[in-house]
Amino acid sequence: MVGDIISPGNLTKNLIRDLTKDVIKYLTEYNAMLRDYTGSELYAVEFELINFNEKAASTRIYPKSMMLVPGTYKECESLMLALKPETGYLNVHKSSQSINDISKLFFEVEEYANHPDLDTNETTHVYNLFAQRFSKKLYGELLEEKWNKKLIGLSESLPTDKEQLDTYSKLKSRIEINLHKKPLELNFTEIDFDKIKNPFEGKTALEHLKFSITEPSAGFVAEKTLKLGSNLLNLANFGTIDEFQDKLTFYILNKLKNIKLITQDNWEENKIISLVGKHIEGIKTQFEKLNASCQDFLTSGVKGNLDEILIKLKDFLEESLQNDDIDLKEIYQILKNFIKRIITEKANIRANFLESSFNYFSELIKRSFETILNNLPQYLLNIRLKNLIQRLALNLKQKFEKEEKPVRLLGNKFIDELKEYLLRTIKIYSLFPKNEIKFDKHIIQKNFSRLIINHLDDFFKNVNLGIKEIISFAEINLKEGLNQINSHISNFKKFSGEIHFLLSYILRYSTINRFLKDIPDKEISDPVSFSTKFHRFLEKRLAGINLEWKSLILDWIKDYAKLFFKLDMNRNWTLFEIYTDFINYLEEKEIKARDTDNFVSFLDTFISNIDDREEKHNLIRLYEQYKYFSGIKTEFPKYLRKKIEEEISTFNIEWETGYKFILISPDNNENSYYEYLKENELKYFSDLIPIPSSLILRHQFTHEELDLFKGDLFQVFTFKYWGEGNIAFNLSDNFKKVYREWIKEL
C-alpha cells in the first residue's frame, strides 16, 4: 500500500503513508456498506466545499470542490482524492478511465517489483517512486483540464448525464453541522421522502425493482456520504499544514511555556494577552539577531556543496550568537531542514545562494508570531465559554440529583445534549466580532445568557421522549415483582431501536432485492403468495441475528397476507404493485409501532399472551404505570425547560481563574493553544464544510446478470444544498438505457 500527496504543505513520508492508509480504509468501509445497501460500489463522489467564514472567504483562495474517484485493474486498486477550484465541470468517466489506466500500469510495476533479487525495502522504494510519478501524471491531467466536460453545443453523451437518467426517488432533510467537533460532524435530521410517479412501466418497472435502491437505504447512504466527506476533508487538511511553520509555532509556544507567569494556575485573559505580547517581543529580538547573522553569512564567500555550507553556517551562527540567549541547536535544525527542502541544487554553490531561503524563513517566523498573537483573544474566549457551558451543565445536573433515577438519567441525557448544542452554537454565533473581544464579566454574562435564551426554542424542537424513556418512568413504582419482569422491561426498552434496525435490514439491497431476484416472477401472483414466500426467505436470514423483536417483523408479514384473505382475489396484481404496497405497509407499521401512544395497545396484546398469573399481574401493573406516565412526553420537556430558564436567570458568572492556560500538551489535548492553532489556522481548509453535490455508484453485476445489460448500470444521487441547513437530493439511474428487456423474453 503506497501513495503520494501533492499539496501546498510539506509532508513527511511517514505522514503520507498514514494518510494514504486512512483514505483507503474509509473507501473500503464505504464500499462494504454500499454493497450491502445498494448492490453497488463507488464510481465517483463530488463534494461542494462551503466556507462558513465569510471574511476568510473574501481574502483567501479556497477550493470549491473535493472529488474521490477510485479505479481498478485486476487485483490492483487505485484512487484519486482531489480538491478543485470549481464544481461540476469534470467528466468523471474520463477521470475514472485515467485512474483505471494507472491501476493497470501499477499492476505491471507490481509484477516487476516481485523480482527475487529485490528485498522488501527495495520493493517498497520502487512502489513509492512510481506512486509519485503516477500522482504527478494525474495531477497534470487535472491541471490541463483533460477531464473537463465539453463545451455546450459539442456532442458528448455520458451515461450519467441528466438526459440519460430517470429519477425514481426524492429526499429532503435538514443538516446539523457540528463545527466544534474534529473531524467536522454532519448529521441528517428531519428526513422526509417525497412520493413521486414511477417513471417505469410494465415489465420494465418490475425488472427495475430488482436493481433499485429503497428510500430508507438511499437515506442511509446519503448519511454515510456526509461522514465520508468529513473524514476525507480532514485528511486533505493535513496536507495543507506547512511543516516548518508548524515547527516554528511549536518552538515559540514552547519558549513561552517556560515562563511561569503565563502558565500559573490563577490567570486572567487580559493579563495573559499582555504577558504573551511582552515575552514574544523578547523572542522576536532573538530571531532578529539570528536573521542578522544569517544575512552576514551571505557575504562570507563560503562555497561548496550544500551539506558543507550548512555545516559552516552552523559554525558561523554558534560563533556570532554565543553571547545571546538563543536555543540555537533546535532552531538551527529547523532552518537546516527548511533549506534542504527548498534548495534543489546541491553542488558547487555559494553562501549567497541561500538568500531567498533566509528571506522565506524570516517570513515564516513573522507569520508564526502574528498567528499566535492574533488568535489568542478568540482562543481565550472559547476556553472561557467552554468552561461556562461545563459549569452550567453541572449546575443543571445538580438540580436533578434528588430526583428518581429515571428522571435523573433522562435529565442528564438532555443536559448533555444541551451542552453539545451550546458548544455547536458558540462556534457559529460568536459573542463578539473577532477584533472586538472584551473580557468583561458583565458583558460576557449578558451575551452568554441571551445566546442561550434565543436558541432554546430551536433546542427543544429535538427534545423527544420515546418508548424507552416512558418505560423507565413506569419502572419507578414497581418495587415488588420487578425482578420477575426485568427481562421484559429490558426488551421493551430495546423495542424502538430494534424495530427500526429490522426494517432497514429488510429494505436493504442484500435482503429485499436478493429475494426479488431469487424468486421467479410467475410464482408471485398476489400479496398472499408474495408475503408467504418472503416470510420463508426472511425467516432463514433472521435466524442468525440475535434480536428480541425479529419475530414481530415476521408477524407483520403474516398479517399483511391476512389483509387479503377476504378480499376479491380475482384482481390482477403486478409484482410492482404488490412490492410498493408491501413496502408502504411496513413503513406505516414501523411508524405506528414506535409511537408512544400506540405502544399501549401493543403492551395490552403482549400481556394477553402471558400464561403465568404472577408474571401477568406484574406486567399489568407496568402497563398501568406506562399509561399513567405517557403524558410525560409533553410534560418533561416543559419541566426541563423551566429548570434551564431558572438556572439561566440566576446564573452568575464567577470569574473563575482556577484552570490552567495550556500552551502545549504532551498528550495533544484539544484544549491546548497549540492544538487550537493547528486545527483553526495552520490547517488551511479548517473553515470548509463538505456538502455532497454528486454521488455516482456503479452496480456490481453477478456473472448471470451481465448478459441482461449492454452497459454499466449507474445509480446517481444529485444533491442540492439550499443553505440554512436545508438539503435535498434526487436518486436516478440509467436502467432504461442499458437494460436488455428482450433477453428476459427468451
XYZ file of C-alpha atoms in Angstrom:
746
model
C 0.000 0.000 0.000
C 1.672 3.192 -1.204
C 0.605 6.686 -2.174
C 1.692 10.242 -2.799
C 0.265 13.641 -1.935
C 0.715 16.848 -3.910
C -0.220 19.714 -1.619
C 0.831 23.210 -0.500
C 2.104 21.725 2.751
C 5.355 19.863 3.336
C 4.562 16.329 4.479
C 6.891 13.634 5.742
C 6.964 10.217 4.105
C 5.513 8.619 7.241
C 2.587 11.047 7.283
C 1.934 10.466 3.570
C 1.874 6.715 4.205
C -0.518 7.096 7.162
C -2.852 9.408 5.231
C -2.870 7.004 2.275
C -3.862 4.140 4.573
C -6.665 6.212 6.084
C -8.145 7.181 2.694
C -8.107 3.537 1.576
C -9.668 2.470 4.892
C -12.532 4.952 4.503
C -13.146 3.876 0.897
C -13.095 0.177 1.827
C -15.607 0.680 4.651
C -17.819 2.847 2.447
C -17.848 0.299 -0.386
C -18.712 -2.521 2.032
C -21.744 -0.511 3.160
C -22.712 0.254 -0.453
C -22.609 -3.405 -1.495
C -24.913 -4.315 1.386
C -27.422 -1.475 0.978
C -27.320 -0.858 -2.793
C -25.505 -3.709 -4.559
C -23.094 -1.098 -5.911
C -19.643 0.362 -5.344
C -18.406 3.919 -5.546
C -17.708 5.203 -9.050
C -17.188 8.857 -8.110
C -18.300 11.349 -5.485
C -18.019 15.134 -5.507
C -18.463 17.476 -2.553
C -19.118 21.190 -2.685
C -16.819 22.954 -0.216
C -18.773 25.696 1.538
C -16.898 28.311 3.565
C -18.688 29.263 6.782
C -16.141 32.019 7.472
C -17.279 34.744 5.072
C -14.446 37.112 5.983
C -11.769 34.499 5.241
C -13.541 33.554 2.005
C -13.226 37.143 0.773
C -9.476 37.367 1.423
C -8.212 33.845 0.669
C -8.426 31.485 -2.276
C -10.106 28.199 -1.381
C -11.030 25.129 -3.437
C -14.734 24.838 -4.268
C -14.876 21.096 -4.823
C -13.468 17.812 -3.498
C -13.615 14.614 -5.560
C -12.896 10.978 -4.822
C -12.573 8.697 -7.862
C -11.418 5.073 -7.454
C -10.043 2.826 -10.180
C -9.093 -0.812 -10.566
C -7.298 -3.288 -12.795
C -7.374 -6.967 -11.821
C -6.179 -7.090 -8.182
C -4.667 -3.601 -8.242
C -6.793 -0.751 -6.911
C -6.029 2.967 -7.117
C -7.842 6.136 -6.159
C -7.592 9.879 -6.567
C -8.665 12.418 -3.965
C -8.535 15.899 -5.497
C -9.559 19.407 -4.466
C -10.563 21.663 -7.368
C -11.411 25.342 -7.923
C -14.895 24.609 -9.322
C -17.715 22.055 -9.113
C -19.479 20.050 -11.778
C -17.116 20.543 -14.738
C -15.366 17.191 -14.557
C -16.183 14.282 -16.846
C -15.901 11.550 -14.213
C -15.831 8.837 -16.880
C -12.613 10.269 -18.326
C -11.034 10.608 -14.902
C -12.155 7.093 -13.961
C -10.581 5.696 -17.134
C -7.318 7.521 -16.373
C -7.233 6.036 -12.884
C -8.015 2.580 -14.284
C -5.070 3.063 -16.662
C -2.878 3.990 -13.687
C -4.050 0.802 -11.941
C -3.011 -1.197 -14.992
C 0.426 0.445 -15.026
C 0.828 -0.165 -11.308
C -0.160 -3.803 -11.801
C 2.743 -4.116 -14.243
C 5.041 -2.396 -11.733
C 3.974 -4.911 -9.078
C 4.797 -7.807 -11.366
C 8.265 -6.356 -11.959
C 8.860 -5.443 -8.299
C 8.172 -9.010 -7.190
C 11.599 -9.859 -8.592
C 13.517 -12.231 -6.252
C 16.617 -10.004 -6.377
C 14.750 -7.143 -4.648
C 14.364 -7.177 -0.878
C 11.314 -5.692 0.902
C 12.814 -2.206 1.273
C 13.859 -2.079 -2.371
C 10.405 -3.226 -3.485
C 8.753 -0.538 -1.360
C 11.142 2.046 -2.799
C 10.124 1.067 -6.340
C 6.439 1.320 -5.422
C 6.933 4.766 -3.878
C 8.809 6.078 -6.915
C 6.036 5.023 -9.259
C 3.333 6.281 -6.875
C 4.960 9.731 -7.038
C 5.271 9.537 -10.815
C 1.663 8.422 -11.340
C 0.253 11.034 -8.945
C 2.100 13.752 -10.888
C 0.642 12.348 -14.113
C -2.911 12.547 -12.734
C -2.219 15.994 -11.296
C -1.014 17.162 -14.698
C -4.124 15.841 -16.443
C -6.288 17.620 -13.866
C -4.421 20.922 -14.313
C -4.527 20.655 -18.096
C -8.309 20.146 -17.882
C -8.128 16.931 -19.899
C -11.070 15.537 -17.921
C -13.329 18.567 -18.243
C -16.714 18.195 -19.893
C -17.017 19.513 -23.435
C -18.441 22.963 -24.019
C -22.163 23.412 -24.556
C -23.072 22.671 -28.164
C -20.477 19.943 -28.649
C -21.780 16.388 -28.780
C -20.895 14.261 -25.767
C -23.439 11.859 -24.297
C -22.374 10.462 -20.932
C -24.246 7.609 -19.193
C -24.632 9.720 -16.038
C -25.866 12.889 -17.770
C -29.291 14.115 -16.732
C -30.763 13.254 -20.150
C -29.764 9.594 -19.735
C -31.308 9.182 -16.280
C -34.734 8.576 -14.771
C -35.449 9.897 -11.280
C -37.333 7.449 -9.065
C -36.811 8.827 -5.548
C -36.541 12.213 -3.827
C -35.486 13.173 -0.314
C -35.248 16.397 1.640
C -33.739 16.946 5.045
C -32.019 19.321 7.375
C -28.311 19.057 8.129
C -26.929 19.506 11.613
C -23.392 20.890 11.296
C -21.168 20.314 14.338
C -18.311 22.719 13.699
C -16.919 22.246 17.207
C -16.036 18.603 16.555
C -12.878 17.410 14.821
C -13.270 15.976 12.316
C -16.313 18.032 11.455
C -19.518 16.080 12.127
C -22.559 16.317 9.828
C -25.911 14.646 10.517
C -29.266 14.477 8.771
C -32.310 15.481 10.827
C -35.992 15.590 9.887
C -35.588 13.350 6.823
C -38.641 13.342 4.557
C -39.255 11.306 1.384
C -41.314 12.733 -1.466
C -43.505 10.205 -3.232
C -43.135 10.638 -6.995
C -44.706 8.971 -10.003
C -42.840 5.847 -11.034
C -41.001 6.567 -14.321
C -41.045 2.867 -15.279
C -43.967 0.864 -16.641
C -44.902 -2.761 -17.210
C -42.146 -5.342 -17.159
C -39.507 -2.621 -17.073
C -40.918 -1.442 -13.733
C -40.765 -4.995 -12.393
C -37.186 -5.609 -13.503
C -36.101 -2.195 -12.250
C -37.291 -3.125 -8.748
C -34.644 -5.838 -8.602
C -31.843 -3.300 -9.105
C -33.300 -0.193 -7.431
C -32.412 1.330 -4.053
C -35.184 1.664 -1.477
C -35.829 5.068 0.073
C -34.594 4.137 3.594
C -31.405 2.682 2.084
C -30.928 5.820 -0.032
C -31.250 7.960 3.101
C -28.717 5.775 4.926
C -26.241 6.022 2.025
C -26.630 9.814 1.982
C -25.892 9.974 5.727
C -22.762 7.841 5.327
C -21.676 10.066 2.435
C -21.761 13.063 4.784
C -19.417 11.208 7.132
C -17.137 10.161 4.263
C -16.808 13.769 3.108
C -15.967 14.976 6.595
C -13.284 12.317 7.051
C -11.755 12.928 3.615
C -11.575 16.702 4.078
C -9.993 16.182 7.480
C -7.280 14.057 5.841
C -6.838 16.543 2.991
C -6.424 19.280 5.578
C -3.307 17.569 6.925
C -1.748 18.196 3.523
C -2.169 21.953 3.963
C -0.021 22.251 7.078
C 3.309 23.869 6.351
C 5.648 21.593 8.281
C 8.073 24.414 9.070
C 5.503 26.958 10.182
C 4.117 24.212 12.398
C 7.572 23.600 13.900
C 8.221 27.329 14.373
C 4.844 27.842 16.054
C 5.557 24.930 18.368
C 9.047 26.289 19.084
C 7.723 29.752 20.048
C 4.935 28.338 22.230
C 7.443 26.043 23.892
C 9.575 29.069 24.770
C 6.501 30.775 26.263
C 5.648 27.629 28.208
C 8.741 28.099 30.346
C 7.515 31.499 31.584
C 5.808 30.752 34.896
C 3.713 33.926 34.988
C 1.902 32.768 31.848
C 1.162 29.193 32.891
C 0.384 29.751 36.567
C -2.892 28.379 37.927
C -4.567 31.740 38.557
C -4.858 33.914 35.497
C -6.983 36.465 33.707
C -7.323 36.863 29.948
C -6.129 40.470 29.652
C -3.118 39.661 31.808
C -2.307 36.611 29.673
C -2.550 38.611 26.435
C -0.296 41.316 27.858
C 2.300 38.838 29.154
C 2.368 36.818 25.925
C 2.788 40.006 23.881
C 5.608 41.195 26.125
C 7.566 37.937 26.012
C 7.005 37.454 22.287
C 8.763 40.782 21.760
C 11.752 39.258 23.550
C 11.659 36.133 21.372
C 11.315 38.344 18.278
C 14.516 40.141 19.253
C 16.345 36.803 19.391
C 15.096 35.865 15.920
C 16.093 39.281 14.576
C 19.638 38.612 15.779
C 19.504 35.183 14.136
C 18.312 36.740 10.875
C 21.042 39.410 11.015
C 23.698 36.707 11.459
C 22.234 34.748 8.539
C 22.401 37.862 6.364
C 26.052 38.359 7.399
C 26.784 34.775 6.379
C 25.607 35.546 2.838
C 28.619 37.821 2.336
C 31.129 35.362 3.819
C 32.125 33.992 0.388
C 31.814 30.377 1.586
C 31.308 27.878 -1.233
C 30.975 24.115 -1.670
C 28.166 21.588 -1.746
C 25.019 22.236 0.304
C 25.927 19.983 3.237
C 29.340 21.673 3.590
C 27.792 25.145 3.504
C 25.219 24.162 6.158
C 27.999 22.947 8.477
C 29.847 26.246 8.008
C 26.569 28.122 8.604
C 26.170 26.305 11.909
C 29.743 27.188 12.964
C 29.200 30.802 11.897
C 25.957 31.118 13.902
C 27.450 29.485 17.001
C 30.299 31.974 16.975
C 28.250 35.101 16.225
C 25.420 34.252 18.671
C 27.426 32.710 21.501
C 26.583 35.565 23.881
C 22.841 35.601 23.087
C 20.044 33.639 24.783
C 19.041 31.600 21.726
C 18.330 27.877 21.665
C 20.466 27.559 18.555
C 20.511 23.761 18.431
C 16.752 23.416 17.905
C 16.212 26.444 15.685
C 19.225 25.586 13.508
C 17.804 22.096 12.950
C 14.532 23.619 11.687
C 16.444 26.087 9.489
C 18.725 23.379 8.074
C 15.829 21.077 7.121
C 13.981 24.039 5.628
C 16.943 24.976 3.412
C 17.444 21.371 2.291
C 13.771 21.186 1.329
C 13.823 24.500 -0.572
C 17.122 24.262 -2.439
C 17.266 21.653 -5.166
C 20.742 22.486 -6.477
C 23.088 20.758 -4.043
C 26.605 21.092 -5.560
C 29.003 23.972 -6.255
C 27.016 26.753 -4.642
C 27.988 29.865 -2.685
C 26.684 31.156 0.625
C 24.730 33.959 -1.077
C 22.687 31.265 -2.846
C 20.801 30.876 0.477
C 19.419 34.431 0.424
C 15.924 33.549 -0.822
C 15.724 30.695 1.703
C 16.641 33.026 4.587
C 14.061 35.584 3.453
C 11.336 32.955 3.157
C 12.250 31.524 6.575
C 12.106 35.014 8.069
C 8.588 35.468 6.656
C 7.515 32.144 8.188
C 8.775 33.325 11.576
C 6.901 36.607 11.200
C 3.714 34.767 10.213
C 4.060 32.449 13.219
C 4.266 35.392 15.626
C 1.214 37.016 14.013
C -0.752 33.769 14.179
C -0.012 33.340 17.886
C -0.869 36.936 18.828
C -3.922 37.444 16.600
C -5.729 34.271 17.640
C -5.048 34.418 21.368
C -8.131 36.514 22.365
C -10.554 34.241 20.466
C -8.918 31.139 21.942
C -9.160 32.510 25.477
C -12.814 33.435 24.904
C -13.523 29.903 23.647
C -11.918 28.412 26.738
C -13.924 30.770 28.943
C -17.205 29.880 27.204
C -16.478 26.139 27.262
C -15.939 26.352 30.999
C -19.155 28.351 31.421
C -21.100 25.735 29.460
C -19.496 22.977 31.520
C -20.444 24.709 34.783
C -23.979 25.398 33.557
C -24.377 21.690 32.740
C -23.053 20.672 36.181
C -25.421 23.098 37.916
C -28.376 21.705 35.983
C -27.394 18.119 36.782
C -27.217 19.002 40.472
C -30.860 20.107 40.266
C -31.754 16.555 39.217
C -29.638 14.805 41.877
C -32.564 14.289 44.269
C -34.965 13.115 41.562
C -35.917 9.483 40.999
C -33.354 7.559 38.960
C -35.268 7.594 35.620
C -35.918 11.346 35.948
C -32.278 11.961 36.857
C -30.932 9.846 33.996
C -33.288 11.418 31.486
C -32.476 14.903 32.757
C -28.744 14.201 32.485
C -29.226 12.846 28.948
C -30.871 16.036 27.718
C -28.469 18.254 29.668
C -25.584 16.553 27.848
C -27.416 17.204 24.571
C -27.873 20.861 25.594
C -24.155 21.063 26.317
C -23.307 19.771 22.817
C -25.880 22.109 21.302
C -24.347 25.126 23.053
C -20.807 24.138 22.035
C -22.037 23.963 18.442
C -23.872 27.280 18.806
C -20.927 29.302 20.159
C -18.868 28.100 17.194
C -21.443 29.572 14.799
C -22.652 32.625 16.725
C -19.764 34.441 18.377
C -20.466 36.692 21.353
C -18.202 39.352 19.846
C -16.756 40.273 16.450
C -13.267 38.729 16.220
C -11.399 42.028 16.705
C -13.723 43.425 19.377
C -13.499 40.808 22.123
C -13.890 42.226 25.614
C -13.118 40.192 28.695
C -15.680 41.968 30.823
C -17.626 39.771 33.248
C -20.934 41.623 32.913
C -20.850 41.858 29.111
C -19.984 38.170 28.722
C -22.692 37.140 31.202
C -25.305 39.233 29.395
C -24.328 37.969 25.926
C -23.962 34.356 27.083
C -27.400 34.281 28.748
C -29.016 35.983 25.755
C -27.436 33.471 23.372
C -28.908 30.531 25.310
C -32.399 32.025 25.705
C -32.539 32.922 21.999
C -31.814 29.324 20.980
C -33.899 27.357 23.494
C -36.840 27.036 21.090
C -34.551 25.513 18.480
C -33.038 23.103 21.017
C -36.396 21.881 22.334
C -37.612 21.037 18.826
C -35.491 17.894 19.142
C -36.264 17.030 22.780
C -38.475 13.980 22.319
C -39.291 11.125 24.671
C -39.766 7.666 23.247
C -40.962 4.289 24.471
C -37.675 3.583 26.246
C -37.916 6.742 28.375
C -41.574 6.185 29.351
C -40.850 2.562 30.295
C -38.053 3.871 32.537
C -40.551 6.136 34.299
C -43.054 3.286 34.582
C -40.460 1.238 36.498
C -40.369 3.751 39.359
C -43.374 2.437 41.286
C -42.793 -1.252 40.577
C -40.825 -2.149 43.682
C -42.465 -5.548 44.187
C -42.367 -8.143 41.443
C -39.872 -6.135 39.438
C -37.332 -8.965 39.263
C -39.868 -11.249 37.615
C -40.404 -8.912 34.656
C -36.941 -7.329 34.413
C -36.188 -9.192 31.182
C -39.431 -7.917 29.639
C -38.642 -4.354 30.699
C -35.177 -4.623 29.163
C -36.682 -5.879 25.900
C -39.324 -3.138 25.840
C -36.554 -0.553 26.087
C -34.903 -2.101 23.012
C -38.177 -2.192 21.087
C -37.989 1.047 19.125
C -34.319 0.703 18.138
C -34.621 -2.938 17.073
C -37.760 -2.355 15.006
C -36.061 0.498 13.156
C -32.961 -1.626 12.506
C -35.005 -4.609 11.325
C -36.924 -2.504 8.820
C -33.656 -1.109 7.425
C -32.321 -4.685 7.282
C -35.338 -5.847 5.284
C -35.211 -2.934 2.850
C -31.504 -3.060 2.037
C -30.338 -4.496 -1.278
C -28.855 -7.676 0.199
C -32.313 -8.653 1.510
C -35.329 -7.389 -0.473
C -33.575 -7.147 -3.861
C -31.996 -10.560 -3.389
C -35.446 -12.029 -2.690
C -36.920 -10.435 -5.831
C -34.092 -11.860 -7.938
C -34.216 -15.348 -6.423
C -37.989 -15.871 -6.680
C -39.320 -16.496 -10.211
C -41.836 -13.812 -11.175
C -44.511 -16.374 -12.063
C -44.548 -17.746 -8.505
C -45.932 -14.460 -7.163
C -49.465 -13.681 -8.298
C -50.893 -11.705 -5.378
C -49.971 -10.201 -1.968
C -50.628 -13.526 -0.221
C -48.126 -15.508 -2.296
C -45.623 -12.643 -2.026
C -45.802 -12.398 1.781
C -45.764 -16.193 2.216
C -42.590 -16.611 0.177
C -40.913 -13.536 1.637
C -41.720 -14.763 5.163
C -39.899 -18.045 4.479
C -36.968 -16.209 2.874
C -36.621 -13.717 5.738
C -37.098 -16.312 8.469
C -33.942 -18.088 7.304
C -31.939 -14.849 7.095
C -33.027 -13.658 10.539
C -32.181 -16.980 12.182
C -28.590 -15.891 12.777
C -29.479 -12.437 14.143
C -29.813 -12.168 17.919
C -32.622 -9.615 18.214
C -35.596 -9.952 20.529
C -38.222 -8.399 18.259
C -37.439 -10.110 14.952
C -40.496 -12.336 15.469
C -42.695 -9.227 15.447
C -41.467 -8.278 11.967
C -42.254 -11.799 10.766
C -45.728 -11.475 12.314
C -46.264 -8.240 10.387
C -45.502 -10.063 7.154
C -48.042 -12.770 8.009
C -50.564 -10.079 8.952
C -50.038 -8.463 5.565
C -51.198 -11.673 3.886
C -54.263 -11.821 6.143
C -55.374 -8.407 4.863
C -56.161 -10.026 1.516
C -57.766 -13.302 2.600
C -61.299 -11.911 2.400
C -60.774 -9.523 -0.488
C -61.658 -10.185 -4.107
C -58.764 -12.322 -5.300
C -59.817 -12.045 -8.942
C -57.874 -8.794 -9.184
C -54.786 -8.993 -11.367
C -51.816 -7.781 -9.328
C -48.456 -6.859 -10.804
C -45.377 -7.592 -8.739
C -44.554 -3.893 -8.796
C -47.946 -3.071 -7.240
C -47.508 -5.764 -4.596
C -43.977 -4.627 -3.764
C -44.967 -0.953 -3.484
C -47.983 -1.760 -1.321
C -45.915 -4.073 0.902
C -43.146 -1.503 1.458
C -45.694 1.194 2.300
C -47.362 -1.243 4.705
C -44.092 -1.991 6.526
C -43.111 1.683 6.782
C -46.524 2.591 8.216
C -46.352 -0.324 10.677
C -42.922 0.807 11.873
C -44.058 4.412 12.394
C -47.147 3.292 14.313
C -45.247 0.688 16.360
C -42.673 3.234 17.550
C -45.361 5.754 18.508
C -45.553 6.007 22.308
C -49.375 6.075 22.352
C -49.741 3.053 20.075
C -47.352 1.108 22.288
C -50.169 0.936 24.876
C -52.148 -1.325 22.532
C -49.066 -3.408 21.827
C -48.498 -3.903 25.575
C -52.112 -4.949 26.013
C -51.815 -7.588 23.289
C -48.428 -8.739 24.565
C -49.709 -9.224 28.128
C -52.768 -11.152 26.948
C -50.426 -13.869 25.646
C -48.667 -14.377 29.014
C -49.791 -17.533 30.848
C -48.039 -17.173 34.224
C -50.527 -15.420 36.541
C -47.971 -13.621 38.729
C -45.888 -12.525 35.750
C -49.047 -11.333 34.021
C -50.123 -9.414 37.132
C -46.809 -7.548 37.302
C -46.908 -6.758 33.582
C -50.409 -5.331 34.020
C -49.014 -3.076 36.757
C -46.294 -1.971 34.313
C -48.982 -1.376 31.679
C -50.949 0.841 34.064
C -47.833 2.787 35.018
C -46.945 3.235 31.341
C -50.385 4.705 30.624
C -50.070 6.938 33.686
C -46.666 8.273 32.614
C -47.433 8.554 28.875
C -48.155 12.254 29.381
C -44.553 12.745 30.484
C -43.501 13.073 26.826
C -45.021 16.566 26.790
C -44.647 17.440 30.468
C -40.982 16.530 30.934
C -39.645 18.911 28.222
C -41.668 21.711 29.885
C -40.213 20.728 33.263
C -36.671 20.626 31.857
C -37.075 23.980 30.117
C -38.309 25.579 33.327
C -35.218 24.271 35.161
C -32.927 25.665 32.451
C -34.612 29.074 32.421
C -34.435 29.266 36.226
C -30.735 28.439 36.146
C -30.031 30.991 33.406
C -31.883 33.729 35.298
C -29.757 33.168 38.404
C -26.576 32.025 36.655
C -23.804 34.189 37.987
C -20.536 34.095 36.114
C -17.904 33.635 38.749
C -14.779 34.973 37.103
C -13.002 31.667 37.524
C -9.232 31.710 37.483
C -8.655 28.206 38.752
C -7.980 26.473 35.457
C -4.720 26.344 33.575
C -3.805 28.101 30.361
C -2.333 25.207 28.359
C 0.101 26.286 25.657
C 1.339 22.838 24.662
C 0.067 19.491 25.859
C 2.165 16.297 25.727
C -0.992 14.251 25.024
C -2.290 16.542 22.232
C -5.040 17.907 24.470
C -7.579 19.591 22.178
C -7.879 22.457 24.685
C -4.222 23.459 24.349
C -3.419 26.610 22.404
C -1.134 24.738 20.027
C -3.890 22.266 19.050
C -6.319 25.176 18.633
C -3.924 26.932 16.239
C -3.229 23.713 14.392
C -6.916 22.979 13.795
C -8.113 26.524 13.110
C -5.159 28.318 11.497
C -2.333 26.031 10.407
C -4.746 23.745 8.555
C -5.791 25.880 5.622
C -9.151 24.194 4.957
C -10.455 24.413 8.521
C -13.282 26.783 7.517
C -14.642 24.487 4.791
C -17.719 22.262 5.083
C -18.030 19.337 2.605
C -21.611 19.011 1.311
C -22.238 16.239 -1.266
C -23.157 17.540 -4.716
C -22.989 14.329 -6.759
C -22.623 10.649 -5.875
C -22.308 8.045 -8.639
C -22.492 4.334 -7.838
C -21.794 1.520 -10.294
C -23.787 -1.675 -9.866
C -21.809 -4.847 -9.206
C -23.351 -7.447 -11.514
C -23.246 -11.162 -10.889
C -21.966 -13.302 -13.757
C -25.549 -14.210 -14.694
C -26.673 -10.559 -14.731
C -24.014 -9.339 -17.161
C -25.951 -10.586 -20.207
C -29.020 -8.594 -19.147
C -27.250 -5.253 -19.619
C -25.464 -3.633 -22.538
C -23.516 -1.246 -20.323
C -22.831 -0.218 -16.748
C -25.819 0.478 -14.510
C -25.263 3.717 -12.604
C -27.172 4.982 -9.574
C -26.807 8.768 -9.353
C -27.524 10.885 -6.267
C -27.816 14.581 -7.169
C -27.716 16.851 -4.119
C -28.808 20.460 -3.764
C -27.830 22.454 -0.681
C -30.210 25.358 -0.108
C -28.312 26.975 2.756
C -29.533 27.412 6.335
C -29.043 23.673 6.865
C -31.530 22.551 4.162
C -30.648 19.878 1.605
C -32.480 17.777 -0.975
C -31.437 15.049 -3.378
C -32.798 13.068 -6.313
C -31.957 9.410 -6.907
C -31.817 8.437 -10.586
C -30.413 5.648 -12.743
C -29.819 4.781 -16.397
C -31.713 1.471 -16.222
C -33.872 2.174 -19.303
C -30.783 2.901 -21.397
C -28.777 -0.215 -20.560
C -31.267 -2.988 -19.712
C -31.830 -5.579 -22.468
C -35.520 -6.222 -21.838
C -35.841 -8.584 -24.790
C -33.403 -11.059 -23.161
C -35.992 -11.824 -20.452
C -38.425 -12.834 -23.182
C -36.147 -15.675 -24.335
